[in-house]
C-alpha positions as a Markdown table, in Angstrom:
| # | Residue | x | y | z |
|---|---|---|---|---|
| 1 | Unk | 172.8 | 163.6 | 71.3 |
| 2 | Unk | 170.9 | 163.1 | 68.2 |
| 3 | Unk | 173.0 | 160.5 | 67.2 |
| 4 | Unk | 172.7 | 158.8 | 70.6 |
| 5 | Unk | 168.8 | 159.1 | 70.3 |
| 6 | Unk | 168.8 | 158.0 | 66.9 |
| 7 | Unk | 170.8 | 155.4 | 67.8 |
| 8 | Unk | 168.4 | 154.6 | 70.8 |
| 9 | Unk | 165.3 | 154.6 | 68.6 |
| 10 | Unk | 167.1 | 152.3 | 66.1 |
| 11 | Unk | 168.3 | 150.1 | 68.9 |
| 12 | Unk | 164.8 | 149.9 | 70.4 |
| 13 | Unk | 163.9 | 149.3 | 66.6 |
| 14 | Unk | 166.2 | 146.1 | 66.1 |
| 15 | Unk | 166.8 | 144.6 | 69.8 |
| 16 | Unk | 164.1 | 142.4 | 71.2 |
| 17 | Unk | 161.9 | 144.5 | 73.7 |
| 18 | Unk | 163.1 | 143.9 | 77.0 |
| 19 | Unk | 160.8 | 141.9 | 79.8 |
| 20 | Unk | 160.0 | 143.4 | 82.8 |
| 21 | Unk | 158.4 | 141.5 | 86.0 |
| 22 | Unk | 154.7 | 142.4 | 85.0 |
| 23 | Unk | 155.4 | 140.9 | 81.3 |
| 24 | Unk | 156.7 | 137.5 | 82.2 |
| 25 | Unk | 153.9 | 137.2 | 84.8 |
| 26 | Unk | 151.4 | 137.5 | 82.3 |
| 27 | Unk | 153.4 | 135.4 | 79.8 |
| 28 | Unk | 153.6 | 132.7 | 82.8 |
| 29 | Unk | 149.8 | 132.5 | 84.0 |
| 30 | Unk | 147.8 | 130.5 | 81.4 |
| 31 | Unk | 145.7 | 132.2 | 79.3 |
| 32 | Unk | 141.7 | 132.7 | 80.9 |
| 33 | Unk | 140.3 | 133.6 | 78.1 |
| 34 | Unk | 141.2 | 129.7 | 76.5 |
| 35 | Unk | 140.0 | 128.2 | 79.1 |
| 36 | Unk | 136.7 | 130.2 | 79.2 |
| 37 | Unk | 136.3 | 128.8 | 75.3 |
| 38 | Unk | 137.6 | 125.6 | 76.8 |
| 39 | Unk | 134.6 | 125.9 | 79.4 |
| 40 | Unk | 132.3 | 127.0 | 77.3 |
| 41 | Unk | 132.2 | 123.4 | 75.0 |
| 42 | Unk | 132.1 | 121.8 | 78.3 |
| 43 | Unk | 128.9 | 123.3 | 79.0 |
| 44 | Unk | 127.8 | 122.6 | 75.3 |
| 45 | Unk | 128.8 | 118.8 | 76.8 |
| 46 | Unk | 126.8 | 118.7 | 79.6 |
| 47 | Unk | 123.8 | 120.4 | 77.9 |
| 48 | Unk | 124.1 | 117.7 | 75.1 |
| 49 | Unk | 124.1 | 115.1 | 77.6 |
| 50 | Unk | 121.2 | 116.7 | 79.4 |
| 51 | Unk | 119.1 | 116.7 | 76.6 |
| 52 | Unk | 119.9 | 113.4 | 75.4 |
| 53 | Unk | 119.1 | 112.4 | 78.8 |
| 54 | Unk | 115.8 | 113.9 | 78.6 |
| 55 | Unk | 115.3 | 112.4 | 75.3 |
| 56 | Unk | 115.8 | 108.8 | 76.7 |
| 57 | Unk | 113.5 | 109.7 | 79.4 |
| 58 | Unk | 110.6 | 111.0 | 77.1 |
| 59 | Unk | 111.6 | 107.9 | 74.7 |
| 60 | Unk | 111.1 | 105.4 | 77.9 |
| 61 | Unk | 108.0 | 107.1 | 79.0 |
| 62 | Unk | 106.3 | 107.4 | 75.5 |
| 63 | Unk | 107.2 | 103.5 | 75.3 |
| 64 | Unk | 105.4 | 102.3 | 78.9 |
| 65 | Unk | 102.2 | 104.4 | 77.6 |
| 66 | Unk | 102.4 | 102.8 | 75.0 |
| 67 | Unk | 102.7 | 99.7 | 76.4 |
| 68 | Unk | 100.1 | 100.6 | 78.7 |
| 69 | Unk | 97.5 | 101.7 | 76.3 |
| 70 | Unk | 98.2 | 98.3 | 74.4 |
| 71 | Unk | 97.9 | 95.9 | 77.8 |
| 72 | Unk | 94.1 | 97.9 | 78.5 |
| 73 | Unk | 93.0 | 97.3 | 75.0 |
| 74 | Unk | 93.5 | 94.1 | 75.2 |
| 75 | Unk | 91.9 | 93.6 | 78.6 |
| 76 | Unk | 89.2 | 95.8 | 77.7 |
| 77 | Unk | 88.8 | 93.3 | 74.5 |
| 78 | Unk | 88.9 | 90.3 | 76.9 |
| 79 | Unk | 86.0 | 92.1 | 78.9 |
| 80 | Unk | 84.0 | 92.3 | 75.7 |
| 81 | Unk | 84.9 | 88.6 | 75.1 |
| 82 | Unk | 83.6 | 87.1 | 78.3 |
| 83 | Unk | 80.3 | 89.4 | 78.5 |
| 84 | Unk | 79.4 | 87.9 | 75.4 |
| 85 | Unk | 80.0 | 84.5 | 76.3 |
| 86 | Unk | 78.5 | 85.2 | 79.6 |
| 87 | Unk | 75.7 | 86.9 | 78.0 |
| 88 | Unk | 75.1 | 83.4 | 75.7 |
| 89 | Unk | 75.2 | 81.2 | 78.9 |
| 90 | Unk | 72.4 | 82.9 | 80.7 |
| 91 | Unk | 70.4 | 82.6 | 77.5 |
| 92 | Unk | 71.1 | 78.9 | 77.4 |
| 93 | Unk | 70.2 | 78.2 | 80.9 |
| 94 | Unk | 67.0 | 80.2 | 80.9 |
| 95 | Unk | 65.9 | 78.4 | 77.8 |
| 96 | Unk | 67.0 | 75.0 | 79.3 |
| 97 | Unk | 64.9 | 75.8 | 82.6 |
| 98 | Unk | 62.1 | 76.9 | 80.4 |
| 99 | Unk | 62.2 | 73.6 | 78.4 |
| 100 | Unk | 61.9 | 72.2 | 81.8 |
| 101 | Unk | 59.3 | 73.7 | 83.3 |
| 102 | Unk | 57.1 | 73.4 | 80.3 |
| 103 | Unk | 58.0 | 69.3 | 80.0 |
| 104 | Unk | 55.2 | 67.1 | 81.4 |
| 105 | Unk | 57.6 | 65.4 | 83.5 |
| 106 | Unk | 58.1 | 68.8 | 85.3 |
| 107 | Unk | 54.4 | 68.0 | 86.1 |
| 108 | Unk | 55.4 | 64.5 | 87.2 |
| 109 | Unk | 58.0 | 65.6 | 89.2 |
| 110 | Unk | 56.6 | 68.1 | 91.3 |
| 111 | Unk | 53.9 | 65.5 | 91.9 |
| 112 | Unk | 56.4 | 63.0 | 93.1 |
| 113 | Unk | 57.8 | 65.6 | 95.0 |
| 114 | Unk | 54.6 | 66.0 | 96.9 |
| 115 | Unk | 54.0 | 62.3 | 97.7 |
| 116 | Unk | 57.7 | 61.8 | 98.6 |
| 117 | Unk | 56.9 | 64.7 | 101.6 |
| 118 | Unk | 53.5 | 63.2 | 102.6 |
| 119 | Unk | 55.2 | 59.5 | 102.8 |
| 120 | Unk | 58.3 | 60.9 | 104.9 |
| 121 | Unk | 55.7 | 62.7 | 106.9 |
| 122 | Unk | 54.1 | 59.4 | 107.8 |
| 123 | Unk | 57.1 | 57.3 | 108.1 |
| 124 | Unk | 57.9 | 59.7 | 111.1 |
| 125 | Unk | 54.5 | 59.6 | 112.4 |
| 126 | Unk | 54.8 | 55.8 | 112.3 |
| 127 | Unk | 58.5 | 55.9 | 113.9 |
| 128 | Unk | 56.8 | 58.2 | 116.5 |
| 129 | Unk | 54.0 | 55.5 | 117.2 |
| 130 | Unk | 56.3 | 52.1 | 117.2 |
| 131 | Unk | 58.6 | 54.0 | 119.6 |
| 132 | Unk | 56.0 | 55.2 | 122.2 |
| 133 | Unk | 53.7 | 52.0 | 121.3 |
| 134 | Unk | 57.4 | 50.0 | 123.1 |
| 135 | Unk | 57.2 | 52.0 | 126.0 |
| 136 | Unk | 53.7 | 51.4 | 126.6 |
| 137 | Unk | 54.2 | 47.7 | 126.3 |
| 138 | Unk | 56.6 | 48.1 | 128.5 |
| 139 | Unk | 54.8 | 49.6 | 130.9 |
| 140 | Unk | 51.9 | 47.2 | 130.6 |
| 141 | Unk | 54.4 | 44.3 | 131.1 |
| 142 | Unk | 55.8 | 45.8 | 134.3 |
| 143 | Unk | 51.6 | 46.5 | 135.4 |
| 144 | Unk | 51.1 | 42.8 | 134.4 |
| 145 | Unk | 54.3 | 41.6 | 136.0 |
| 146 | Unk | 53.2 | 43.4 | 139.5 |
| 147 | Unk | 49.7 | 42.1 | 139.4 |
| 148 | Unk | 51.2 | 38.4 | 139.0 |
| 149 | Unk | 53.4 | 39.3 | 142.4 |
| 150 | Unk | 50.5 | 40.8 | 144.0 |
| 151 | Unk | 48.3 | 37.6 | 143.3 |
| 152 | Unk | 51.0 | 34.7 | 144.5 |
| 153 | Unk | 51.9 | 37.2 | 147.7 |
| 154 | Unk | 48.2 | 36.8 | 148.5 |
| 155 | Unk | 47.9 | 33.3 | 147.5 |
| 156 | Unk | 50.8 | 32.5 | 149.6 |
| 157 | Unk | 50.0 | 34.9 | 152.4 |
């Protein structure tokens, strides 16, 4: 029986180890723990692609601030532009309407100005007059008219 067992353990030794249902299950079913690596660099993947994602956002936001800041500097620059240009006109037009006022024709004006009311005053007061000064000729045409009647109705009887 030694021999036998030798023989066993020397058989076991140089035959291939024999498969039993459990061992070419396991030798069938894909190994997890690849795909847990394989996994794992997907992840890696979508972590990149997040950040870079991210990174373009930041990038694309940092750029319209930019952009932004620029646009109201040059508004506010524009501002500061037209106040002083603003800012000269008024100075202009107060001196010219100083220049004005102080000219003797300012004096001369305002004098004309005056007579031009008093003679448009009496141009209506004269209108006024001519138009009731027709009515009463009028009516003292009609008075004289009647009294010419009267007289021939009594002349005539």
């Amino acid at each position: 029986m030694n021999e036998t067992a030798s023989s066993n353990n020397s058989a076991t030794e140089t035959h291939p180890p024999t498969v039993t249902g459990d061992e070419s299950a396991r030798e069938k079913t894909p190994d997890h723990t690849g795909q847990k690596q394989g996994k794992g660099g997907g992840t890696w993947v979508i972590v990149l692609f997040i950040l870079l994602v991210l990174a373009a956002a930041g990038a694309g936001g940092y750029f319209l601030w930019y952009s932004l800041q620029t646009t109201a500097q040059q508004f506010k620059a524009g501002e500061v532009s037209t106040r002083q240009q603003l800012n000269a006109l008024q100075q202009r037009t107060e001196q010219l309407e100083r220049q004005v006022n102080n000219s003797p024709l300012a004096d001369d004006i305002k004098t004309l100005q005056t007579r031009q009311h008093a003679l448009e005053d009496s141009l209506a007061e004269l209108r006024g007059k001519l138009t009731g000064g027709a009515r009463s000729w009028d009516v003292e045409e009609i008075a004289t008219l009647l009294q010419i009647a009267n007289d021939r109705l009594h002349l005539e009887k």
